[in-house]
Amino acid sequence: MSHNSFGHLFRITTFGESHGLALGCVIDGCPPGLEITETEIQSFLDKRKPGTSRFTTQRREPDQVKILSGVFEDDRTQGQVTTGTPIALMIENVDQRSKDYSQIRDKFRPGHADFTYLEKYGVRDYRGGGRSSARETAARVAAGAIARKVIPMVEVRAALVQMGPHRIDRERWDWDQVDKNPFFCPDAQAAGEWEAYLDGIRKAGSSCGAVIEVVASGVPAGWGAPVYGKLDQDLASGLMSINAVKGVEIGNGFEAAAITGEENADEIRMKGNKPEFLSNNAGGVLGGISSGQDVVCRFAVKPTSSILTPRKTVTTAGEETDIVTKGRHDPCVGIRAVPVGEAMMAIVLADHYLRHRGQNG
Amino acid sequence: MSHNSFGHLFRITTFGESHGLALGCVIDGCPPGLEITETEIQSFLDKRKPGTSRFTTQRREPDQVKILSGVFEDDRTQGQVTTGTPIALMIENVDQRSKDYSQIRDKFRPGHADFTYLEKYGVRDYRGGGRSSARETAARVAAGAIARKVIPMVEVRAALVQMGPHRIDRERWDWDQVDKNPFFCPDAQAAGEWEAYLDGIRKAGSSCGAVIEVVASGVPAGWGAPVYGKLDQDLASGLMSINAVKGVEIGNGFEAAAITGEENADEIRMKGNKPEFLSNNAGGVLGGISSGQDVVCRFAVKPTSSILTPRKTVTTAGEETDIVTKGRHDPCVGIRAVPVGEAMMAIVLADHYLRHRGQNG
Amino acid sequence: MSHNSFGHLFRITTFGESHGLALGCVIDGCPPGLEITETEIQSFLDKRKPGTSRFTTQRREPDQVKILSGVFEDDRTQGQVTTGTPIALMIENVDQRSKDYSQIRDKFRPGHADFTYLEKYGVRDYRGGGRSSARETAARVAAGAIARKVIPMVEVRAALVQMGPHRIDRERWDWDQVDKNPFFCPDAQAAGEWEAYLDGIRKAGSSCGAVIEVVASGVPAGWGAPVYGKLDQDLASGLMSINAVKGVEIGNGFEAAAITGEENADEIRMKGNKPEFLSNNAGGVLGGISSGQDVVCRFAVKPTSSILTPRKTVTTAGEETDIVTKGRHDPCVGIRAVPVGEAMMAIVLADHYLRHRGQNG
Amino acid sequence: MSHNSFGHLFRITTFGESHGLALGCVIDGCPPGLEITETEIQSFLDKRKPGTSRFTTQRREPDQVKILSGVFEDDRTQGQVTTGTPIALMIENVDQRSKDYSQIRDKFRPGHADFTYLEKYGVRDYRGGGRSSARETAARVAAGAIARKVIPMVEVRAALVQMGPHRIDRERWDWDQVDKNPFFCPDAQAAGEWEAYLDGIRKAGSSCGAVIEVVASGVPAGWGAPVYGKLDQDLASGLMSINAVKGVEIGNGFEAAAITGEENADEIRMKGNKPEFLSNNAGGVLGGISSGQDVVCRFAVKPTSSILTPRKTVTTAGEETDIVTKGRHDPCVGIRAVPVGEAMMAIVLADHYLRHRGQNG
């Protein structure tokens, strides 16, 4: 079952709410002998953590990770390694402000999970959305750092390619730019333009959506399976499980629907003694199995529902009213979704690597 | 593990290749006491089966389903019912023509799974793609017929909303049209125009992609879960697992990325004593849990790789060559993907219904 | 979920009832490239099939297996091999006699599943127990034949070591005897004595229990896991899932409870450059992980509930009555459980071999 | 996968080593709205914790549990309840003494997991066995406390029925005695005798095995499933997964092998308008499904391998030597296995309750 777990051989189980004591995850199935430190995991968490620029929520969470289990530092050898047993990671919550939510505790936020959550469970943690909070994604990023260790042959990177209606110019794509602007944008010029756009959104108390592209290089051919273990299926599952995601594409995605078989075919030639594809409409996955090309996904993040413009809603008691969500929120949650998308790609690939090795040696 | 299984409490496991003796599936976890006949299952298979118009493959497969287990007809009561034990369904292959494939048995088809399949398994059933054939989807449709029985409160329907570059006019949407044209198109005028377009594609030995929309009405609020058991996550997984699918959307999907929080919010008013949403950008899913609105998904199908125009490729021996795929193929596989999309929606919903009932009573 | 599936990477899903059209199983996750034929599978089924001596049920079932999918015979290479895709196996039922059950269709058999089955499902296939029939174990034996192919380094054997109150003399253990008597008994003298004993049981219309021992040789050290993936845990699960089994032991089993740590310790010396245990109280499993010694299990099978002596019972309508079960039944179901125990051992080991390879390379 | 998880709908995932920072578990799938406090969980942990009498290890671990997530205390209502989201429980280790292990860090303990552990993972936490330590069972006991909340209609109790070679007299069974002696023994007279016996074992630096019986009353008919979801199969799996367990029985267990069908049959009469069994050889499970009678299991625990008598062994470098294990160890680990057995029974039953409700409503 997978209410709160993801993956099979490399399997993560996350726990924790926005306003509880702590959140974290348990990573089961990690191979033994991999060198790993809290510092390395932290470096990925720091990319996702809030409050790093004026464009993300001002909640102050250091998101300091602690490894509770699954590693061993032998005093005779150097360094700490995974032991093959469950790696439990914990991140304590330190900046909860439950009172921020007192004004909306009895109102449903349009576009927010609070309505469905209460319908399902009959009990609702009104403080920050409980389990439906995006704080859960910190656990994914931490797990993703370990997943990367499992597949050292693979490099996973992501970038914001659309903010609101504004897309990057793919001709200007430069991975080196991604860490040089607060948006993880690979197009320096677009990043500059987005700054003004997002300041406008932010000052208006509004919010906007985004599209993130995730690329994995170095994935060998053969990972995945033809039917319900499709690599792209699990990528779709993993990316769609991120909060606020409404769409997922592999390769040319929805564009593939509009073109012909001739246009879509990724032709093949020999390069040395290996087949080489002349294009990558497939996004590195054919029939659910990796082809050796870059694995390329995109996912769409909706604008957060927490905005200052009054919206029509009802109370839990059934009275019609308006709602304004103050609190501390991201004007564009898509930004912090970039490292989360990377993490999910890494987790899916690590799992499929082990699955492939299990069945095929 | 899920190489060939899908779902948790309502769980299907499919088997069979394009050119083997038979294909089928085992449905585990079906509640007991549901009335089911081969005739009912057959009615759904007949919508998917090949050769029903000039726009689908001319392979002649009756796709006759046989129930091997899991039902019981008591001679004292009326009718055959499920027993709560595994329902095994079998469909025998009758029109395999392996020799169709003799010309391409040593060539990789650009855009086809044969390359990755061989990389993964080292053994390849060149006849019709083996397990990566779309014939596997017949098993899904059969399973979907039973899934519908599990959730009688829900109606699942699907329609083709885009063929190649041509979209329907949503103002003309009429569900009654879907069964009146060979494309499952809800827009009579578009269906007429597509006929000419697809004849052109077909006669040119080309192929085109499509977009399918699936809608489930009657889903109560509360199915799904906030994190890795998200209803939309499992829909994305299920739809992306269909052959040739390259993208999946929930609700307004990628459109959500381009708009603001104000525009995206589905406002709420009271209707009688129940909350009612004034729009459905969410596609019936908030925070991974159904909201009580229609659940709406779309998925993009790429054009089939089996075309008559020569494409550059290589042989399994590493020689550069061209390939032309003759055989019997669908010019637009998206058409027959319509009942498959319905089936996957039904299967995901049946599973989540049982999961919800298990945890929440 | 595992209502009707067993294993993780080597995973079987069985289907079919005693009196339906067919029974069978789908084996998912089998490595590709293994040579396998129906003849080989049949040789194991023939050991389990009914009617081979006067000591088993006289139901005439050829138990002929058919491979529906998952193998490929290339016309250019020699032989049929697994493809890495699901292997579906089907065995048709040919000698159902539903009328045998007409006299007991409304009575509960003491010690039989019919009472609990009806309580659970509300519908009951009175003919031969439906899904709770031991005919399901034919599917296990077929799957076990394939599991053996996955672990060619391992030899799995089983023997009957106790029939009713009569145990073998372990000093006389001779594996070569196992196939030379109708009981799979490794002690020729005991087998002779059992013949008279079981004839008495049979003629009295009675039944008796048995204990089976299963031994796997050649299992390398390292399979299993320390907590919920314990090798012995999965063996206990697999063996207890066989019909009529009431107890399972690993190594010295319940005897371990009665002795001291000194007596129980399997001491270690070097043999050449490898550690060697001087005894095997552990049964080849320490801390849930194989030690390289023989893996040794025993399981207890109760006497079948289908006997000619009248027993007090009630009808489905709640009336008190007596019951006598005529039909065709095994006087000692433990005999035919021997190949089933072997199969479950092979299936558990094949699964753990792949799981170990997945995590640890 | 289940390396470190157990159960399906009520699913626990445990983590932590004997000498790490903390151990704990994540409980997924717990129904919402159940009242639960740390105090209640603690009361069960206190039964298992070390150092409560001279007959258990003198390691001083308060085993203080902390609930990290999955509960919510609404300031407007009374009391803390489960929310339906993952409940993470943490127990910090406070009394690790790694130096206790310095003398044996390079030696394998006969009968201990250290040999197989190193064979599997290539890395070994020599301090207290790492993940194979019985400290992991604290997490089970904590999870069991929550499982009990899920099935309030069921009472789960356990008792020590054999210590070394000494069995209780079942005629003297009195549940009230269980908490009145340091052995959880239901026979006051036996408990008195065991005291002298175990003092002898303890003073000799020896150890002994034990048999524990677990009984669940109030389980309604219908939980479980006929094939691989057998209730007794999952009980066998759960109990065999406890450290040092070598055998598991349901009902009369191995005794069933020695008797006839007449003797074994649990006859049925009506009691009021419900069927009532006149005996319970079945142990409350027929065909894998609960019958409404008490569910009765027994499991055998081997003597701990940590003893003062020198045993022959080898070092990790392959040198022959002797070993004496000093440290702080239980002379009879079976005592503290009593609350662990109860916990596993409760966990299996809670899972099957939810599974049954999922499929059958």
Coordinates of N, CA and C in Angstrom, one line a residue, chain A residues 1-5 8 12 14 110-113 115-117 119-121 131 136 140 164-165 206-207 209-211 221-222 224 226-230 232-233 237 240-241 246-250 253-254 256-262 266-270 277 282 285-287 289-291 300-301 303 309 311-314 318 320-321 355-356 360, chain B residues 1-5 8 12 14 110-113 115-117 119-121 131 136 140 164 206-207 209-211 221-222 224 226-230 232-233 237 240-241 246-250 253-254 256-262 266-270 277 282 285-287 289-291 300-301 303 309 311-314 318 320-321 355-356 360:
Chain A
M1 N 0.8 -1.2 0.0 CA 0.0 0.0 0.0 C 0.9 1.3 0.0
S2 N 0.3 2.3 -0.5 CA 1.2 3.5 -0.7 C 0.5 4.8 -0.3
H3 N -0.1 4.8 0.9 CA -0.7 6.1 1.3 C 0.5 7.1 1.6
N4 N 1.5 6.6 2.2 CA 2.6 7.5 2.5 C 4.0 7.0 2.2
S5 N 4.0 6.0 1.3 CA 5.2 5.4 0.9 C 5.3 5.5 -0.7
H8 N 9.6 0.9 -4.6 CA 9.5 -0.5 -4.2 C 10.8 -1.0 -3.6
I12 N 10.6 5.0 0.1 CA 10.5 6.0 1.1 C 9.2 6.1 1.7
T14 N 7.2 8.8 4.3 CA 7.3 10.1 4.9 C 6.3 10.3 6.0
P110 N -10.8 28.1 -1.2 CA -11.0 27.5 -2.6 C -9.7 27.1 -3.2
G111 N -9.7 25.9 -3.7 CA -8.4 25.4 -4.4 C -7.5 24.7 -3.4
H112 N -7.9 24.7 -2.1 CA -7.0 24.1 -1.1 C -7.6 22.7 -0.6
A113 N -6.8 21.9 0.0 CA -7.2 20.6 0.4 C -8.0 20.6 1.6
F115 N -11.0 21.3 2.4 CA -12.3 20.8 2.3 C -12.3 19.3 2.1
T116 N -11.5 18.8 1.2 CA -11.5 17.4 0.9 C -10.9 16.6 2.1
Y117 N -10.0 17.2 2.8 CA -9.3 16.6 3.9 C -10.4 16.3 5.0
E119 N -13.6 16.2 4.6 CA -14.6 15.2 4.1 C -14.1 13.8 4.3
K120 N -12.8 13.6 4.1 CA -12.2 12.3 4.2 C -12.0 11.8 5.7
Y121 N -11.4 12.6 6.5 CA -11.0 12.2 7.8 C -11.9 12.6 8.9
R131 N -1.1 17.4 7.0 CA -0.3 16.6 6.1 C -0.3 17.0 4.7
E136 N 5.9 18.7 3.6 CA 6.2 17.3 3.4 C 7.3 17.1 2.4
R140 N 11.1 14.6 0.9 CA 11.4 14.1 -0.4 C 12.8 14.5 -0.8
G164 N 4.1 31.6 -14.6 CA 2.8 32.2 -15.1 C 2.8 32.0 -16.6
P165 N 2.4 33.0 -17.3 CA 2.3 32.8 -18.8 C 3.7 32.9 -19.5
S206 N -1.2 38.2 -4.8 CA -1.7 37.1 -5.7 C -0.7 36.0 -5.8
S207 N -0.9 35.1 -6.7 CA 0.0 34.0 -6.9 C 0.0 33.6 -8.3
G209 N 1.3 30.2 -11.3 CA 1.7 28.9 -11.5 C 3.1 28.8 -12.2
A210 N 3.5 27.6 -12.5 CA 4.9 27.5 -13.1 C 5.0 26.1 -13.8
V211 N 6.0 26.0 -14.7 CA 6.3 24.7 -15.2 C 7.8 24.4 -15.0
A221 N 20.4 2.4 -20.9 CA 19.2 1.7 -21.5 C 18.8 0.5 -20.7
G222 N 17.5 0.3 -20.5 CA 17.1 -0.9 -19.9 C 16.3 -0.8 -18.6
G224 N 13.2 0.2 -16.2 CA 11.7 0.3 -16.5 C 11.2 -1.1 -16.8
P226 N 7.7 -3.0 -19.4 CA 6.8 -2.7 -20.5 C 5.4 -2.3 -20.1
V227 N 4.9 -2.7 -18.9 CA 3.5 -2.5 -18.7 C 3.2 -1.6 -17.4
Y228 N 3.1 -2.2 -16.2 CA 2.8 -1.4 -15.1 C 4.0 -1.0 -14.3
G229 N 5.2 -1.3 -14.8 CA 6.4 -0.9 -14.2 C 7.1 0.1 -15.1
K230 N 6.3 0.8 -15.9 CA 6.9 1.7 -16.9 C 7.7 2.8 -16.1
D232 N 8.3 5.8 -17.2 CA 7.6 7.1 -17.3 C 6.3 7.1 -16.5
Q233 N 5.7 5.9 -16.3 CA 4.5 5.8 -15.4 C 4.9 6.2 -14.0
S237 N 3.8 9.3 -11.7 CA 3.2 9.1 -10.4 C 4.0 9.9 -9.4
M240 N 3.4 13.8 -10.1 CA 2.0 14.2 -9.8 C 1.7 14.1 -8.3
S241 N 2.5 13.4 -7.6 CA 2.3 13.3 -6.1 C 2.8 14.6 -5.4
K246 N -0.5 19.7 -11.5 CA -1.8 19.4 -12.3 C -1.5 18.7 -13.6
G247 N -0.2 18.6 -14.0 CA 0.0 17.9 -15.3 C 1.5 17.5 -15.4
V248 N 1.7 16.4 -16.1 CA 3.0 15.8 -16.3 C 3.2 15.4 -17.7
E249 N 4.4 15.7 -18.3 CA 4.7 15.3 -19.6 C 6.1 14.5 -19.6
I250 N 6.2 13.6 -20.6 CA 7.5 12.9 -20.8 C 7.9 13.3 -22.3
G253 N 5.7 15.3 -24.9 CA 4.5 15.3 -24.2 C 3.2 15.6 -25.0
F254 N 2.5 16.6 -24.6 CA 1.2 16.9 -25.4 C 1.5 17.3 -26.8
A256 N 3.3 15.7 -28.8 CA 3.3 14.5 -29.6 C 1.9 14.2 -30.2
A257 N 0.8 14.7 -29.5 CA -0.5 14.4 -30.0 C -0.8 15.2 -31.3
A258 N -0.1 16.2 -31.5 CA -0.4 17.1 -32.6 C 0.4 16.8 -33.9
I259 N 1.3 15.9 -33.8 CA 2.2 15.7 -35.0 C 2.1 14.3 -35.6
T260 N 2.8 14.1 -36.7 CA 2.7 12.8 -37.3 C 3.8 11.8 -36.9
G261 N 3.6 10.6 -37.3 CA 4.6 9.5 -37.0 C 5.9 9.9 -37.6
E262 N 5.9 10.5 -38.8 CA 7.2 10.8 -39.4 C 7.9 11.9 -38.6
D266 N 12.2 9.3 -33.6 CA 13.6 9.6 -33.3 C 14.4 8.6 -34.0
E267 N 14.9 9.1 -35.2 CA 15.7 8.2 -36.0 C 17.0 7.7 -35.4
I268 N 17.6 6.6 -35.9 CA 18.7 6.0 -35.3 C 19.9 5.8 -36.3
R269 N 21.1 6.2 -35.9 CA 22.3 5.9 -36.6 C 23.3 5.3 -35.7
M270 N 24.4 4.8 -36.2 CA 25.4 4.2 -35.4 C 26.4 5.4 -35.0
F277 N 20.4 7.9 -31.1 CA 19.2 8.6 -31.6 C 19.5 10.0 -32.1
A282 N 11.1 11.2 -27.6 CA 10.6 10.2 -26.6 C 10.9 10.6 -25.2
V285 N 12.5 7.6 -23.0 CA 11.8 6.4 -22.5 C 11.0 5.8 -23.7
L286 N 11.2 4.6 -24.1 CA 10.4 3.9 -25.1 C 9.8 2.7 -24.6
G287 N 8.5 2.6 -24.7 CA 7.7 1.4 -24.2 C 7.9 1.3 -22.7
I289 N 10.6 1.8 -21.0 CA 12.0 1.4 -20.7 C 13.0 2.5 -21.1
S290 N 14.0 2.8 -20.3 CA 14.9 3.9 -20.7 C 15.7 3.5 -21.9
S291 N 16.0 4.5 -22.8 CA 16.7 4.2 -24.0 C 18.2 4.6 -24.0
A300 N 3.5 20.7 -14.4 CA 2.8 22.0 -14.2 C 2.4 22.2 -12.7
V301 N 2.7 23.3 -12.1 CA 2.3 23.6 -10.8 C 1.3 24.7 -10.8
P303 N -1.1 27.8 -9.3 CA -0.8 28.9 -8.3 C -1.4 28.5 -6.9
T309 N -6.7 38.4 -2.3 CA -8.0 38.8 -2.9 C -9.1 37.9 -2.3
R311 N -12.1 35.7 -1.9 CA -12.8 34.7 -2.7 C -14.1 34.2 -2.0
K312 N -15.1 33.8 -2.8 CA -16.3 33.3 -2.2 C -16.0 31.9 -1.6
T313 N -16.5 31.7 -0.4 CA -16.4 30.3 0.2 C -17.5 30.1 1.2
V314 N -17.4 29.0 1.9 CA -18.4 28.7 3.0 C -17.6 28.3 4.2
G318 N -21.4 25.7 7.2 CA -22.3 25.8 6.1 C -22.8 27.3 5.8
E320 N -22.2 31.0 4.0 CA -21.5 31.6 2.9 C -20.7 32.8 3.4
T321 N -19.5 32.9 2.9 CA -18.7 34.0 3.4 C -17.6 34.3 2.4
R355 N 15.5 -2.4 -9.1 CA 14.5 -3.3 -9.6 C 15.1 -4.0 -10.9
H356 N 15.7 -3.3 -11.7 CA 16.3 -3.9 -12.9 C 17.5 -4.9 -12.5
N360 N 17.3 -8.6 -13.6 CA 18.1 -8.9 -14.7 C 19.6 -9.0 -14.4
Chain B
M1 N 5.2 -5.2 -5.5 CA 5.9 -4.8 -6.8 C 4.9 -4.7 -7.9
S2 N 5.2 -4.0 -8.9 CA 4.1 -3.7 -9.9 C 4.7 -3.7 -11.3
H3 N 5.4 -4.8 -11.7 CA 5.8 -4.9 -13.1 C 4.6 -5.1 -13.9
N4 N 3.7 -5.9 -13.5 CA 2.5 -6.3 -14.3 C 1.2 -6.2 -13.5
S5 N 1.3 -5.6 -12.4 CA 0.1 -5.4 -11.6 C -0.2 -3.9 -11.4
H8 N -4.2 -1.6 -5.6 CA -3.9 -2.2 -4.3 C -5.0 -3.1 -3.8
I12 N -5.2 -5.5 -10.4 CA -5.2 -6.3 -11.6 C -3.8 -6.7 -11.9
T14 N -1.9 -8.4 -15.3 CA -2.2 -8.8 -16.7 C -1.0 -9.6 -17.2
P110 N 12.2 3.2 -35.1 CA 12.3 4.5 -34.3 C 11.0 4.8 -33.6
G111 N 11.1 5.1 -32.4 CA 9.9 5.4 -31.6 C 9.2 4.2 -31.0
H112 N 9.7 3.0 -31.3 CA 9.1 1.8 -30.8 C 9.9 1.2 -29.7
A113 N 9.3 0.3 -28.9 CA 9.9 -0.3 -27.7 C 10.9 -1.4 -28.0
F115 N 13.8 -1.6 -29.3 CA 15.2 -1.3 -29.0 C 15.4 -1.5 -27.5
T116 N 14.6 -0.8 -26.7 CA 14.8 -0.8 -25.2 C 14.5 -2.2 -24.7
Y117 N 13.5 -2.8 -25.2 CA 13.1 -4.2 -24.8 C 14.3 -5.1 -24.9
E119 N 17.4 -4.3 -25.1 CA 18.5 -3.8 -24.1 C 18.2 -4.4 -22.7
K120 N 16.9 -4.4 -22.4 CA 16.6 -4.8 -21.0 C 16.7 -6.3 -20.9
Y121 N 16.0 -7.0 -21.8 CA 15.8 -8.5 -21.5 C 16.8 -9.4 -22.3
R131 N 5.3 -8.2 -25.3 CA 4.5 -7.6 -24.2 C 4.2 -6.1 -24.3
E136 N -2.2 -5.7 -25.0 CA -2.4 -5.8 -23.5 C -3.5 -5.0 -23.0
R140 N -7.1 -4.7 -19.8 CA -7.5 -3.5 -19.0 C -9.0 -3.2 -19.2
G164 N -4.5 14.6 -34.0 CA -3.4 15.4 -34.6 C -3.6 16.9 -34.1
S206 N 0.8 7.2 -43.0 CA 1.4 8.0 -41.9 C 0.6 7.6 -40.6
S207 N 0.7 8.4 -39.6 CA 0.0 8.2 -38.4 C -0.1 9.6 -37.7
G209 N -1.2 11.6 -33.7 CA -1.5 11.5 -32.3 C -2.9 12.0 -31.9
A210 N -3.2 12.0 -30.6 CA -4.5 12.4 -30.2 C -4.5 12.7 -28.7
V211 N -5.6 13.4 -28.3 CA -5.8 13.7 -26.8 C -7.2 13.1 -26.4
A221 N -17.0 12.9 -2.3 CA -15.8 13.5 -1.7 C -15.1 12.6 -0.8
G222 N -13.8 12.6 -0.8 CA -13.1 11.8 0.3 C -12.2 10.6 -0.2
G224 N -9.0 9.0 -2.0 CA -7.7 9.5 -2.2 C -7.0 9.7 -0.9
P226 N -3.6 12.3 1.1 CA -2.9 13.6 0.8 C -1.5 13.5 0.2
V227 N -0.8 12.3 0.3 CA 0.6 12.3 -0.1 C 0.9 11.3 -1.2
Y228 N 1.2 10.1 -0.9 CA 1.6 9.2 -2.0 C 0.4 8.3 -2.4
G229 N -0.7 8.5 -1.9 CA -2.0 7.8 -2.3 C -2.9 8.8 -2.9
K230 N -2.4 9.9 -3.5 CA -3.2 10.9 -4.1 C -4.0 10.2 -5.3
D232 N -5.2 11.7 -7.9 CA -4.7 12.2 -9.2 C -3.3 11.6 -9.5
Q233 N -2.5 11.3 -8.5 CA -1.3 10.6 -8.7 C -1.5 9.2 -9.3
S237 N -0.6 7.8 -12.9 CA 0.1 6.5 -13.1 C -0.6 5.6 -14.0
M240 N -0.7 7.0 -17.7 CA 0.7 7.0 -18.3 C 1.1 5.6 -18.6
S241 N 0.5 4.6 -17.9 CA 0.9 3.3 -18.2 C 0.3 2.7 -19.5
K246 N 2.1 10.1 -23.6 CA 3.3 11.0 -23.3 C 2.9 12.1 -22.3
G247 N 1.7 12.3 -22.0 CA 1.3 13.4 -21.0 C 0.0 13.2 -20.4
V248 N -0.1 13.6 -19.2 CA -1.4 13.5 -18.4 C -1.7 14.8 -17.7
E249 N -3.0 15.2 -17.7 CA -3.4 16.4 -17.0 C -4.6 16.1 -16.1
I250 N -4.7 16.8 -15.0 CA -5.9 16.7 -14.2 C -6.5 18.1 -14.2
G253 N -5.0 21.4 -15.8 CA -3.7 20.9 -16.2 C -2.6 21.9 -16.4
F254 N -2.0 21.9 -17.5 CA -0.9 22.8 -17.8 C -1.4 24.2 -17.9
A256 N -3.1 25.6 -15.7 CA -3.0 26.1 -14.4 C -1.7 26.9 -14.2
A257 N -0.7 26.4 -14.9 CA 0.6 27.1 -14.7 C 0.6 28.5 -15.2
A258 N -0.3 28.8 -16.1 CA -0.2 30.1 -16.7 C -1.1 31.2 -16.1
I259 N -1.9 30.8 -15.1 CA -2.9 31.8 -14.6 C -2.6 32.1 -13.1
T260 N -3.4 33.0 -12.6 CA -3.1 33.4 -11.2 C -4.0 32.7 -10.2
G261 N -3.7 32.8 -8.9 CA -4.5 32.2 -7.9 C -6.0 32.6 -7.9
E262 N -6.2 33.9 -8.3 CA -7.6 34.4 -8.3 C -8.3 33.6 -9.4
D266 N -11.5 27.7 -7.4 CA -12.9 27.3 -7.6 C -13.7 27.7 -6.4
E267 N -14.4 28.8 -6.5 CA -15.1 29.4 -5.4 C -16.2 28.5 -5.0
I268 N -16.7 28.7 -3.7 CA -17.7 27.8 -3.1 C -18.9 28.6 -2.6
R269 N -20.0 28.0 -2.9 CA -21.3 28.6 -2.3 C -22.0 27.4 -1.7
M270 N -23.1 27.7 -1.0 CA -24.0 26.6 -0.5 C -25.0 26.3 -1.6
F277 N -19.0 23.9 -5.6 CA -18.0 24.6 -6.3 C -18.6 25.3 -7.5
A282 N -10.0 22.4 -10.7 CA -9.2 21.4 -10.0 C -9.4 20.0 -10.6
V285 N -10.3 17.1 -7.9 CA -9.3 16.5 -6.9 C -8.6 17.7 -6.2
L286 N -8.7 17.8 -4.9 CA -8.0 18.8 -4.2 C -7.1 18.1 -3.2
G287 N -5.8 18.4 -3.2 CA -4.8 17.8 -2.3 C -4.8 16.3 -2.4
I289 N -7.4 14.4 -3.0 CA -8.6 13.7 -2.5 C -9.8 14.3 -3.3
S290 N -10.7 13.4 -3.7 CA -11.8 13.8 -4.5 C -12.7 14.8 -3.7
S291 N -13.2 15.8 -4.5 CA -14.0 16.9 -3.9 C -15.5 16.7 -4.1
A300 N -2.3 12.5 -23.5 CA -1.9 12.7 -24.9 C -1.3 11.4 -25.4
V301 N -1.7 10.9 -26.6 CA -1.2 9.7 -27.2 C -0.3 10.1 -28.4
P303 N 1.7 9.6 -32.0 CA 1.4 8.8 -33.3 C 2.2 7.5 -33.2
T309 N 6.5 5.6 -44.4 CA 7.6 6.5 -44.8 C 8.9 5.9 -44.3
R311 N 12.3 5.5 -42.5 CA 13.0 6.2 -41.5 C 14.4 5.6 -41.3
K312 N 15.3 6.4 -40.9 CA 16.7 5.9 -40.6 C 16.7 5.1 -39.4
T313 N 17.4 3.9 -39.5 CA 17.5 3.1 -38.3 C 18.8 2.3 -38.4
V314 N 18.9 1.3 -37.5 CA 20.0 0.4 -37.5 C 19.5 -1.0 -37.2
G318 N 24.0 -3.8 -35.8 CA 24.7 -2.6 -35.8 C 24.9 -2.0 -37.2
E320 N 23.6 0.4 -40.4 CA 22.7 1.5 -40.7 C 21.8 1.1 -41.8
T321 N 20.5 1.4 -41.8 CA 19.6 1.0 -42.8 C 18.4 1.9 -42.7
R355 N -10.0 1.3 -0.7 CA -9.0 1.8 0.2 C -9.6 2.7 1.2
H356 N -10.5 3.6 0.7 CA -11.1 4.6 1.6 C -12.0 3.8 2.6
N360 N -11.4 4.2 6.5 CA -12.3 5.1 7.1 C -13.7 4.6 7.3

